[in-house]
Tab-separated table of C-alpha atoms in Angstrom:
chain	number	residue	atom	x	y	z
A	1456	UNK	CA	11.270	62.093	7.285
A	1457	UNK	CA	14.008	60.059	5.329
A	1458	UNK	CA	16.408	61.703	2.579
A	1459	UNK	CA	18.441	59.867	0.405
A	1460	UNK	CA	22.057	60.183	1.379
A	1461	UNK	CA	24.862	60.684	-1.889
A	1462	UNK	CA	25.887	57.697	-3.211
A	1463	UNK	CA	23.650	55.141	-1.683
A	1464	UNK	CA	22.016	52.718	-3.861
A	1465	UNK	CA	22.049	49.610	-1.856
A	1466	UNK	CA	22.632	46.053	-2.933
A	1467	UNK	CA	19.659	44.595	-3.089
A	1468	UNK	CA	20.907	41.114	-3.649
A	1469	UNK	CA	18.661	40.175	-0.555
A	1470	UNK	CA	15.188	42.125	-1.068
A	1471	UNK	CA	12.344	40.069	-0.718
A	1472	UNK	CA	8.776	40.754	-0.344
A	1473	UNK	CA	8.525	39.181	3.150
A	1474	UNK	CA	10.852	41.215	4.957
A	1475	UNK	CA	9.242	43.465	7.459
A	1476	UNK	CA	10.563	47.013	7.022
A	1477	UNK	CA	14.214	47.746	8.099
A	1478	UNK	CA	15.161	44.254	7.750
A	1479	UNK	CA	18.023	42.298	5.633
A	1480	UNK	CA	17.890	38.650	4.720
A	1481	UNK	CA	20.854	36.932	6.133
A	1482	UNK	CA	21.568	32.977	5.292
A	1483	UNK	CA	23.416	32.416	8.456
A	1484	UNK	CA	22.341	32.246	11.693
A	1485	UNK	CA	23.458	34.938	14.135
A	1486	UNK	CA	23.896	34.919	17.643
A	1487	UNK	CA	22.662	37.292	20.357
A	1488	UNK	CA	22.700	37.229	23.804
A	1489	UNK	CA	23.328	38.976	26.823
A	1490	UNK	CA	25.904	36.739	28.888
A	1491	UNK	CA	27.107	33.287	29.142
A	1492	UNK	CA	25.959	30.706	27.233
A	1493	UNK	CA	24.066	28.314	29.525
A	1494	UNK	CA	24.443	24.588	29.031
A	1495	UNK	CA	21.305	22.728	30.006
A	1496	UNK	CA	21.178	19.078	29.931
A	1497	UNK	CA	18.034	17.609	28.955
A	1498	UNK	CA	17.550	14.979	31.852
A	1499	UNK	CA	17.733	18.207	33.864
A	1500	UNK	CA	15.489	20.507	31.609
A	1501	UNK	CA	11.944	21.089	33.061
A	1502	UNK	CA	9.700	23.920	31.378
A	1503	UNK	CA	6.905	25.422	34.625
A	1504	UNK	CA	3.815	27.025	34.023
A	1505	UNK	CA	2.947	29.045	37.046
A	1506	UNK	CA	-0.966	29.955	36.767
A	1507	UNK	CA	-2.643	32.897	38.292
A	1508	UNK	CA	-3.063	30.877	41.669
A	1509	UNK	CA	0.297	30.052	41.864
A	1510	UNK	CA	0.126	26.449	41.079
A	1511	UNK	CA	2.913	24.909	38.934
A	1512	UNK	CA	2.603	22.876	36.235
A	1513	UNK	CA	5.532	21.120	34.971
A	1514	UNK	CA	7.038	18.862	31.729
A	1515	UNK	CA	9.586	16.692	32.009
A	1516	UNK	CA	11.596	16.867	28.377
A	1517	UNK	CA	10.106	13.910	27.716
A	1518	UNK	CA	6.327	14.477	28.987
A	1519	UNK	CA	7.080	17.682	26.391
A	1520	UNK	CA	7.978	15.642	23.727
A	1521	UNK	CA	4.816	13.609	24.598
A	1522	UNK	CA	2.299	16.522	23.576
A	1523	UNK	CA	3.032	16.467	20.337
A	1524	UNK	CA	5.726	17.508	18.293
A	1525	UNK	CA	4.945	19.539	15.175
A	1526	UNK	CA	6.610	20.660	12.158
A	1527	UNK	CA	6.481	24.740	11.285
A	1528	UNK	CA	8.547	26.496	8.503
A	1529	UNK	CA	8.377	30.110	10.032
A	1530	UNK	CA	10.379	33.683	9.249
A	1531	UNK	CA	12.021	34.971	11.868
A	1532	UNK	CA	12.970	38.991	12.535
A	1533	UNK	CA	15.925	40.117	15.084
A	1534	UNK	CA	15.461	43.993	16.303
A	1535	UNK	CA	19.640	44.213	14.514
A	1536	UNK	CA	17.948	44.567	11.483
A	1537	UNK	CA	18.416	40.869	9.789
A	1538	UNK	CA	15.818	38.318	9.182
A	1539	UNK	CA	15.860	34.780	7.986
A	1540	UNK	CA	13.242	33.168	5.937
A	1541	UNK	CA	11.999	29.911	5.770
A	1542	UNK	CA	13.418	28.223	8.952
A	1543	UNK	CA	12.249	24.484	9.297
A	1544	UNK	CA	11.495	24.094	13.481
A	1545	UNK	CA	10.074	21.802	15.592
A	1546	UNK	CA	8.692	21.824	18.989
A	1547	UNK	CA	5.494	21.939	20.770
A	1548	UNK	CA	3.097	24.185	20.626
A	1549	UNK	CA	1.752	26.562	23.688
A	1550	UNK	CA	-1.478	25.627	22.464
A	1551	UNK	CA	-0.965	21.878	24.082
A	1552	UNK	CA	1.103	23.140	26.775
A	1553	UNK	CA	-1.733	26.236	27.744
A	1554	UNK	CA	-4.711	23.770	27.035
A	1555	UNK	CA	-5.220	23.042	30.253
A	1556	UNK	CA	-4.262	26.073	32.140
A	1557	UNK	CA	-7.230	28.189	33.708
A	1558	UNK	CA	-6.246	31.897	33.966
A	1559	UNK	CA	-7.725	35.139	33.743
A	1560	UNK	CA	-4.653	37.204	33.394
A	1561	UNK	CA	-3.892	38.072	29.861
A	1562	UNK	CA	0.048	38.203	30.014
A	1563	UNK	CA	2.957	36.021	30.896
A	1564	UNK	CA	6.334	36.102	31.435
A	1565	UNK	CA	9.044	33.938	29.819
A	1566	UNK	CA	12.068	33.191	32.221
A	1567	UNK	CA	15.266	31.498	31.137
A	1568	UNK	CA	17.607	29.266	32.464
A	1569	UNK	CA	20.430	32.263	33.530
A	1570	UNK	CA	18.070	34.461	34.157
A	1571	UNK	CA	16.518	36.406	30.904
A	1572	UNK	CA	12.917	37.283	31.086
A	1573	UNK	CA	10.447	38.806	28.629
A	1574	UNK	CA	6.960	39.819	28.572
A	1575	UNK	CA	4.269	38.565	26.216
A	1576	UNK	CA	0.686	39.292	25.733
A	1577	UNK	CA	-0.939	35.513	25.903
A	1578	UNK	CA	-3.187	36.071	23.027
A	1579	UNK	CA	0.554	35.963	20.936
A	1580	UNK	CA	1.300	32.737	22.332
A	1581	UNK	CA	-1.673	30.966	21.388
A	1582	UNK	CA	-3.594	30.097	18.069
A	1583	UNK	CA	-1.307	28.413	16.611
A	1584	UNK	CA	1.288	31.472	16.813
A	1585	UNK	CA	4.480	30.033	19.048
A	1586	UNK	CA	6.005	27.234	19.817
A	1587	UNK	CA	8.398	25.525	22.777
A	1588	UNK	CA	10.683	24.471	20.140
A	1589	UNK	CA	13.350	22.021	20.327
A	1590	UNK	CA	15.185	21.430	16.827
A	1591	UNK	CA	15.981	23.732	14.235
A	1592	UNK	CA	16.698	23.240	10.613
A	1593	UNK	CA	17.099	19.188	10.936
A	1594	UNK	CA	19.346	19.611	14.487
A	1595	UNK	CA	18.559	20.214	17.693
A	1596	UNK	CA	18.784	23.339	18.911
A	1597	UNK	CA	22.335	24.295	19.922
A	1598	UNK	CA	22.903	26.094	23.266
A	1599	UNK	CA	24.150	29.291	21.559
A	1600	UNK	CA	20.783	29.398	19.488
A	1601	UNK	CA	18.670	28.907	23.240
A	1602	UNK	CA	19.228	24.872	23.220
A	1603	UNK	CA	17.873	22.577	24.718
A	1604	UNK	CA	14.557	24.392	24.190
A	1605	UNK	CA	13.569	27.917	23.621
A	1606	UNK	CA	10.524	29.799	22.945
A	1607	UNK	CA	9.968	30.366	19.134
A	1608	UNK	CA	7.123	33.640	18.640
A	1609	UNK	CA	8.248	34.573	14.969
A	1610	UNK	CA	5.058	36.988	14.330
A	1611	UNK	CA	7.130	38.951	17.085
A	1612	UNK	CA	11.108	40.539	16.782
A	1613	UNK	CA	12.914	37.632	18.152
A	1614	UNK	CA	14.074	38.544	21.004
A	1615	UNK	CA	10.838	37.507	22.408
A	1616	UNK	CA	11.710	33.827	21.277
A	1617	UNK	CA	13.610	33.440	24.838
A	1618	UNK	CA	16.647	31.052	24.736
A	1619	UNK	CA	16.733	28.318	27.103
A	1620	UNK	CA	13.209	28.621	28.272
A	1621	UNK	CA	12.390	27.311	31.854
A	1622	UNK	CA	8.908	28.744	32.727
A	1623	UNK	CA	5.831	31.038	31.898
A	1624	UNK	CA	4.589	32.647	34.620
A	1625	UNK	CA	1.038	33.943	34.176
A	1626	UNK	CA	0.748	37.774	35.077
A	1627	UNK	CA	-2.010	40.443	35.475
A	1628	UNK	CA	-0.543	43.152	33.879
A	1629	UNK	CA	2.496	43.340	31.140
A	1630	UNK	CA	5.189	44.115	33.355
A	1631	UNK	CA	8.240	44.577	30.995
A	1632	UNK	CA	11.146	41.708	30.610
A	1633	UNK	CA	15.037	42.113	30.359
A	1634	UNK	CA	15.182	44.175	27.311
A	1635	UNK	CA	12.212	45.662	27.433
A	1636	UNK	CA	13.573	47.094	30.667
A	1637	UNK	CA	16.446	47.965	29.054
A	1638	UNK	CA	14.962	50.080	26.201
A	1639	UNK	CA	13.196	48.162	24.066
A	1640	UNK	CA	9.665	47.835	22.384
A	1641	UNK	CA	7.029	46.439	25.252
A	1642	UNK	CA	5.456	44.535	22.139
A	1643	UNK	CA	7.798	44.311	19.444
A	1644	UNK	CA	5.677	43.528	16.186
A	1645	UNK	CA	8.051	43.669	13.288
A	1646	UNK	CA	5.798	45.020	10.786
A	1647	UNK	CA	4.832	48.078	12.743
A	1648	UNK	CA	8.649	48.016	13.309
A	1649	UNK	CA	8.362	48.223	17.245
A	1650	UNK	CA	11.776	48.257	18.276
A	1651	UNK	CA	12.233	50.689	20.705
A	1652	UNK	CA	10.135	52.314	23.152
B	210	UNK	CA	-1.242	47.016	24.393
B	211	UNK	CA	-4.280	49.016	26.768
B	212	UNK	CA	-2.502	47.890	29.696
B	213	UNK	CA	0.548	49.977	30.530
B	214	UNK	CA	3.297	48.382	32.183
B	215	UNK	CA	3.737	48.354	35.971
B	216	UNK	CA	5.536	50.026	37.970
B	217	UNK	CA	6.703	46.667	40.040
B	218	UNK	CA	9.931	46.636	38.552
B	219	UNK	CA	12.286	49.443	37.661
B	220	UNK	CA	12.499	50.731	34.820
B	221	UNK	CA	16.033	51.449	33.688
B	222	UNK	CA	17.066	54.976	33.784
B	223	UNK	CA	17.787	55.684	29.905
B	224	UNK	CA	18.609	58.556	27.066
B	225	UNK	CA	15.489	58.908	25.230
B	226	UNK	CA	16.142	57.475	21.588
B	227	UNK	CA	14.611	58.612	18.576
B	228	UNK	CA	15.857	59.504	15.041
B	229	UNK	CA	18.622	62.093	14.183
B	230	UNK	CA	19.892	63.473	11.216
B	231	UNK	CA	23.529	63.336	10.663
B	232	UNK	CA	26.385	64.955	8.745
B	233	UNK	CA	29.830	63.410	8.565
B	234	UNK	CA	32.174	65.502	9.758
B	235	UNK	CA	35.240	63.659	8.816
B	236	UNK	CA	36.137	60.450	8.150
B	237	UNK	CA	40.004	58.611	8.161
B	238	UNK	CA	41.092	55.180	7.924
B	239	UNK	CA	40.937	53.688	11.405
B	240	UNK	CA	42.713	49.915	9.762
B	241	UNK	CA	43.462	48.749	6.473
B	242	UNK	CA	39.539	47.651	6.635
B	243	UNK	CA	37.691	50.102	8.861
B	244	UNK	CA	36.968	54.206	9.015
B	245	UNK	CA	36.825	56.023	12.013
B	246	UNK	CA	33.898	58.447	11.344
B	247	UNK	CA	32.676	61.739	12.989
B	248	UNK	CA	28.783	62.995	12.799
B	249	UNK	CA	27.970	65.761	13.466
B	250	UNK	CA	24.198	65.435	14.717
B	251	UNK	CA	22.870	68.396	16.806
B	252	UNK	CA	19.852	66.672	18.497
B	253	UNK	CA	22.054	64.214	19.521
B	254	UNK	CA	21.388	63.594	23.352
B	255	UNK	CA	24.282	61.544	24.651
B	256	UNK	CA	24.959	58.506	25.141
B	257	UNK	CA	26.477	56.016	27.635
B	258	UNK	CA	29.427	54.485	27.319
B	259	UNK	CA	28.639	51.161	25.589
B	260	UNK	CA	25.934	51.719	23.941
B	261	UNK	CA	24.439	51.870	20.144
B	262	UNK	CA	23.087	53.269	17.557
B	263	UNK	CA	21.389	52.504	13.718
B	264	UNK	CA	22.248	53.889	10.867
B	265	UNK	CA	19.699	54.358	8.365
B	266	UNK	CA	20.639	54.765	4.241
B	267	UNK	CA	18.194	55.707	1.972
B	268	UNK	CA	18.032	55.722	-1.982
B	269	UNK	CA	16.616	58.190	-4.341
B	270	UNK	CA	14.170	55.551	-5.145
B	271	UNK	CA	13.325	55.067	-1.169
B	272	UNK	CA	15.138	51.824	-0.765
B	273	UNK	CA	16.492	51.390	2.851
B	274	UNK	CA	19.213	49.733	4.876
B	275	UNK	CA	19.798	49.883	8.403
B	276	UNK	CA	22.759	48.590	10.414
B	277	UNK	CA	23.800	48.695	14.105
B	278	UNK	CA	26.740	50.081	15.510
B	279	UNK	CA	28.246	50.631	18.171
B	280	UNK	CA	29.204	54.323	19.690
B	281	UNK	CA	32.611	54.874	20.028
B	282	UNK	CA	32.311	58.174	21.962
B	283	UNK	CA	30.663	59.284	25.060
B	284	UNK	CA	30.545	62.638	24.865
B	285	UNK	CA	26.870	64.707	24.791
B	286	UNK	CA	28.412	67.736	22.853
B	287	UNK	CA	26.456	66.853	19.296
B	288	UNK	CA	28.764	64.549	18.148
B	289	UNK	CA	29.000	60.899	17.522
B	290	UNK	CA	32.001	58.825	16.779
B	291	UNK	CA	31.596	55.608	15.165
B	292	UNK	CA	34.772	52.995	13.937
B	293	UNK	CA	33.143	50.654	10.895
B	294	UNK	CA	34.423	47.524	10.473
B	295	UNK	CA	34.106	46.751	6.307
B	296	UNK	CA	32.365	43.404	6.142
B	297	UNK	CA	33.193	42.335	3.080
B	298	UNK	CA	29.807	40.901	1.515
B	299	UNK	CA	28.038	44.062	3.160
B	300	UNK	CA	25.926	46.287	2.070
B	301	UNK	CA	26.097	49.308	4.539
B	302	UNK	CA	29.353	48.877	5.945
B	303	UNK	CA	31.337	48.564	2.379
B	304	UNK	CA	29.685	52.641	1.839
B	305	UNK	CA	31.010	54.094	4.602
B	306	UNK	CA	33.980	52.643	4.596
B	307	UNK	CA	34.833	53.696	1.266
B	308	UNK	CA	31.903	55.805	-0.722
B	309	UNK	CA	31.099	58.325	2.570
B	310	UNK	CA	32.644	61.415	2.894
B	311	UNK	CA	32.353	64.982	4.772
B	312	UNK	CA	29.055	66.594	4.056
B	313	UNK	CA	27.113	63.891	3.675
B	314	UNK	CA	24.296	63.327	5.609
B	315	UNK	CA	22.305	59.763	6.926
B	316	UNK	CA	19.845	59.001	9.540
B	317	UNK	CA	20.861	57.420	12.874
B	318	UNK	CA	18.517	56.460	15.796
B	319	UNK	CA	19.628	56.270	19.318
B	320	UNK	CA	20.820	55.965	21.730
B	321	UNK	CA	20.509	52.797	22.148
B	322	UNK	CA	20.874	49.899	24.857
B	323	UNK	CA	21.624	50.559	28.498
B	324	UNK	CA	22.753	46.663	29.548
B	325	UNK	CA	25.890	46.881	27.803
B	326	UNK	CA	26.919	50.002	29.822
B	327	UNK	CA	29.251	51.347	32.169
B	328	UNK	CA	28.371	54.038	34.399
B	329	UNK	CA	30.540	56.336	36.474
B	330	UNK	CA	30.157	55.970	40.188
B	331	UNK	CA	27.699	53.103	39.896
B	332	UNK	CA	30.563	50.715	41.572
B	333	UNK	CA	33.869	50.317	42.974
B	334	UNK	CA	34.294	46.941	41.617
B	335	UNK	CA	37.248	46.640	39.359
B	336	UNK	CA	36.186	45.986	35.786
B	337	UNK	CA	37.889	43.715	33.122
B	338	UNK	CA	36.863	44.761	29.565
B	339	UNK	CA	37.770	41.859	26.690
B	340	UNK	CA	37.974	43.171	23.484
B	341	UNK	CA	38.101	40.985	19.502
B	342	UNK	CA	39.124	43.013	16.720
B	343	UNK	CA	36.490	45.862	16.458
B	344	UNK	CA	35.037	44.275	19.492
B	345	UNK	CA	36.626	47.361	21.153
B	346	UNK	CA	35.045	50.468	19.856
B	347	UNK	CA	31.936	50.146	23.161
B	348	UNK	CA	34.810	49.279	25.751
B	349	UNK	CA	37.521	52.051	23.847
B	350	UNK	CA	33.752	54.603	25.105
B	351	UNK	CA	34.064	53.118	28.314
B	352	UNK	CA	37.193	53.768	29.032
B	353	UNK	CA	37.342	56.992	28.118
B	354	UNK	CA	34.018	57.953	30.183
B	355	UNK	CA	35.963	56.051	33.045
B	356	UNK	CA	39.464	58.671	31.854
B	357	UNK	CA	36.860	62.223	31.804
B	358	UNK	CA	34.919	61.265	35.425
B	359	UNK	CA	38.180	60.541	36.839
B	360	UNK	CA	36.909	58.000	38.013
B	361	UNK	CA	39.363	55.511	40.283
B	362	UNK	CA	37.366	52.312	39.827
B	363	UNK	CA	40.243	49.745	38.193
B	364	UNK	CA	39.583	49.395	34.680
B	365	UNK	CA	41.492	46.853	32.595
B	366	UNK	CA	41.284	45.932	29.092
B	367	UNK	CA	42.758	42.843	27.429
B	368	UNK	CA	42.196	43.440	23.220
B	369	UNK	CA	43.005	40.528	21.167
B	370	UNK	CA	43.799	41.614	17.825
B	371	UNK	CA	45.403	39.624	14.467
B	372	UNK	CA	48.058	41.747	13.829
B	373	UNK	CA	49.126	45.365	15.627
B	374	UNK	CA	47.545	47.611	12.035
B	375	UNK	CA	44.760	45.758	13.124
B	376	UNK	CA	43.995	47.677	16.720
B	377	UNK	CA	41.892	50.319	17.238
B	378	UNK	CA	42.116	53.839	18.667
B	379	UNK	CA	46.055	52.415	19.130
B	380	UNK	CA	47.311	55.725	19.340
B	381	UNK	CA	44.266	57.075	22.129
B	382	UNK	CA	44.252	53.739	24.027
B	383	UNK	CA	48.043	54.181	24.626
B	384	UNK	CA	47.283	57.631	25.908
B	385	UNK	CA	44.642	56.736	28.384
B	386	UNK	CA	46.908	53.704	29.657
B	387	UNK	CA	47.594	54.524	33.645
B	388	UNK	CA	47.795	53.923	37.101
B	389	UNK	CA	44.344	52.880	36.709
B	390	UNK	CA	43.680	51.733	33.594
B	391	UNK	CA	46.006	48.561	32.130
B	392	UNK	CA	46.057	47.747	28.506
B	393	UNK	CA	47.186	44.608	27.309
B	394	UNK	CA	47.177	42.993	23.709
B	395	UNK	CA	46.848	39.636	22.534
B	396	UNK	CA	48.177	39.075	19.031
B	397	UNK	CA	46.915	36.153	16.937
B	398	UNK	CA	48.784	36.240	13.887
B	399	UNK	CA	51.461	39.192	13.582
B	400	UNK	CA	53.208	40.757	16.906
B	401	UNK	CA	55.167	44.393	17.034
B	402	UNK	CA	59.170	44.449	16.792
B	403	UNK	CA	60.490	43.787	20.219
B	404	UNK	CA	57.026	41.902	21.218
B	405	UNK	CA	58.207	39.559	24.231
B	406	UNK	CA	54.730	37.685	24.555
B	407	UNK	CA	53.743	34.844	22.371
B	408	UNK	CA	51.733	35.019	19.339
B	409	UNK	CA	48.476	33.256	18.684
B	410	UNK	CA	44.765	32.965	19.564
B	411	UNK	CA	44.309	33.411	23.272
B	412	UNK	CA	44.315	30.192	25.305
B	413	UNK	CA	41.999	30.260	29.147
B	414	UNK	CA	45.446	30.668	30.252
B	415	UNK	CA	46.415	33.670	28.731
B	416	UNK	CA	43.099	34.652	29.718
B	417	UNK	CA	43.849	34.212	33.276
B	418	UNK	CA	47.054	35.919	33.219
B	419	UNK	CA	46.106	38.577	31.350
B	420	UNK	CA	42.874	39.588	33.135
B	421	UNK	CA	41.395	40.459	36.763
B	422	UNK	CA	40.864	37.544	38.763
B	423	UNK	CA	37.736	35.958	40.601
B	424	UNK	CA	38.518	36.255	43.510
B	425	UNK	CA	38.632	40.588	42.643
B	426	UNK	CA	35.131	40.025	41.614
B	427	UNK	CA	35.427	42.185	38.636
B	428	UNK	CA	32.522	43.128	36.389
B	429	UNK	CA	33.299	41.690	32.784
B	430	UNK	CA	32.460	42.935	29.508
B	431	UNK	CA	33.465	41.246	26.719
B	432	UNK	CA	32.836	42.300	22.636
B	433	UNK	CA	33.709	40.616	19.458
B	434	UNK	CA	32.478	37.778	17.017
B	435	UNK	CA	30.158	35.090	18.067
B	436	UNK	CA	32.931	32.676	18.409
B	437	UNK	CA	35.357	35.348	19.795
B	438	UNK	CA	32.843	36.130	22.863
B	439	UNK	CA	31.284	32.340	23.658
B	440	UNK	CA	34.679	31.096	23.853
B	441	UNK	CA	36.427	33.833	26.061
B	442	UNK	CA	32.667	34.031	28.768
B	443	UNK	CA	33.023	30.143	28.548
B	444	UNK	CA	36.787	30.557	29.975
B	445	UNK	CA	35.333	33.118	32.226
B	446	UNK	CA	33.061	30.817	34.084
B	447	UNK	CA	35.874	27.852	34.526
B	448	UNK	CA	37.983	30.496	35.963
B	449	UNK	CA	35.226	30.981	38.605
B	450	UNK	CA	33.670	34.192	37.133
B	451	UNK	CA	30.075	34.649	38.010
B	452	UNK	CA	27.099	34.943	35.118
B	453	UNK	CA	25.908	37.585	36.004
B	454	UNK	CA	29.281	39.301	36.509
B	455	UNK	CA	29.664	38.713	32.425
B	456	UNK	CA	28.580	40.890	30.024
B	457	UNK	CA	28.490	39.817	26.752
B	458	UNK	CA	27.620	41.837	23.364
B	459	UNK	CA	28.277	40.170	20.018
B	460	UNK	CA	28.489	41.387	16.334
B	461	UNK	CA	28.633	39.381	13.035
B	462	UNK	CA	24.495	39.578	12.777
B	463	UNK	CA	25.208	41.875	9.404
């Protein structure tokens, strides 16, 4: 039940018809994360799919790059309340990197290099829905934006995009992630504005 | 979303958050640039030390805007105190630094977040709190929950300011300066009269002088800008800190 408080007409300058509700367009980029930084050099990167049998499957940076690297201009939505629209990436998407990867479990978990996890249903990561991307807006992706590779999910509040991805580990149920441990939404769908449990 | 989640992994003991209605209380000039305000929200469940809240505006035509803040108090008596930082190109923070005044109501939701946190009791590690600017306002909550408990865990902050109008809760951090809690200031452009340390952005140096050392194993949490907090948790590893000893929370998103 919201009330207008005194005085408050807003700006405005940034409305736009995309933003999911309780969200502000920003033109910068801001940065969120938990801890350090981690720096993560490429010869060293390696992303590991763990399937329900406990098998790993693993890309070298380069055997990523070799799956295809795609173009998407996608909107993304942070839980603080900003949003920024019409972000050029690239990367690969989960589509090539699941294709071969039998598994009856419907959820995975994202882990990081430095340790952050976070839960996703798999029907979000595939259809053409996320990405392992590598480069953002003409540069690759810096280590405080989750460089050398993170996961990019923009249908879903970004903190589901985990920086400085390292693995998907296939899981039976939807066991909750860092934040989502910590408070927030097990889903986190910005239009139904799922921020919190 | 049929499956609930399971019960393999903790779940984090937390405040349940939902949305409040608020009245300001009072309000006063906290710097040249930010208010110190008090709500008065009766629903209001507590809160840890270090953790945040929205605020929710609405217009009489419906239009919204929501912003994040940090709580500046710990207390669970109804009230919340917030310090805004004016951003100049804002659009929430400009009103309640300068339009908002006692009687007026808004929405917040919280609390919020229970990583950046410091609990009572939960260790006798010594802990280093590194403040930028308004940085400070979750660690100034922390150290007073760490000044009611009584609690004899070491607590030091180092708060890196531009000039000393710039600090604050000056006034209340002096007070709660003791045997167990040190408070020292880095200034960046403009010092006090009589200031014997140097002037200027902090160095890893300074760092290191100024803070707990590796070797005490302290637990670190660090607040400011972007740039403020890579730079000083990127000093913090070289000087041997663990990762997962560093805490980091960052504003600047809006």
């Amino acid at each position: 039940m919201s009330f207008a408080t005194r005085g408050f007409s807003g700006r405005r300058g940034h409305a736009d018809t995309r933003l999911p509700p309780g969200q502000t367009k920003v033109d910068k980029w801001p940065v969120l994360s938990a801890g350090p930084t981690p720096h993560v050099e490429t010869a060293e990167w390696e992303l590991t799919v763990q399937d329900e049998t406990g098998t790993d499957h693993r890309w070298s940076w380069d055997e990523l790059h070799a799956l295809g690297v795609e173009d998407v201009t996608v909107d993304i939505h942070c839980v603080t309340h900003w949003s920024k629209l019409d972000m050029a990436w690239r990367g690969v998407s989960l589509d090539k990197i699941l294709e071969n990867i039998r598994s009856e479990h419907r959820y995975v978990m994202a882990h990081s290099y430095g340790g952050y996890t976070t839960n996703l249903p798999l029907e979000d990561l595939v259809g053409g829905k996320a990405w392992i991307a590598t480069e953002a807006e003409g540069q690759p992706l810096q280590p405080e934006h989750g460089g050398p590779a993170r996961l990019l999910v923009p249908h879903l509040y970004f903190w589901k995009s985990a920086k400085w991805v390292r693995g998907l580990t296939m899981m039976p149920t939807n066991d909750p992630g860092f934040w989502e441990r910590y408070g927030y939404h097990v889903h986190g769908d910005p239009r139904k504005e799922q921020r919190y449990r | 979303m049929n499956t609930p989640p399971s019960t393999a992994q903790p779940v984090q003991h937390r405040m349940r958050s939902t949305w409040h209605t608020a009245t300001i209380v009072e309000t006063r000039a906290e710097t040249p640039h930010s208010v110190r305000m008090t709500l008065a929200v009766p629903t209001w469940p507590g809160s840890e030390p270090g953790s945040h809240l929205d605020v929710r505006l609405t217009a009489p035509d419906g239009y919204q805007a929501s912003r994040s803040y940090s709580i500046a108090s710990s207390s669970p008596w109804g009230h919340v105190i917030l310090a805004i930082d004016e951003l100049p190109d804002g659009e929430v923070s400009p009103f309640l630094v300068n339009e908002a005044r006692p009687g007026d109501t808004l929405e917040v939701h919280g609390p919020l977040g229970s990583y950046f946190v410091w609990r009572p009791g939960q260790s006798d590690r010594p802990v280093q709190l590194i403040a930028g600017g308004s940085g400070v306002v979750p660690l100034y909550a922390m150290a007073v929950a760490h000044d009611l408990a009584g609690d004899s865990t070491p607590f030091q902050l180092l708060y890196s300011v531009r000039t000393p109008a710039d600090a604050f809760f000056a006034a209340e951090l002096t007070e709660l300066a003791g045997p167990s809690f040190q408070v020292t200031h880095a200034y960046t452009r403009q010092a006090p009269t009589g200031w014997s340390g140097t002037v200027g952005r902090l160095t890893r140096d300074s760092l290191a002088a100024s803070t707990i050392p590796a070797s005490e194993r302290p637990r670190i949490y660090v607040c400011g800008s972007t740039g403020f907090t890579e730079t000083v948790a990127a000093w913090l590893l070289d000087l041997g800190h663990a990762t997962t000893d560093i805490l980091t929370e960052r504003f600047g998103g809006l």
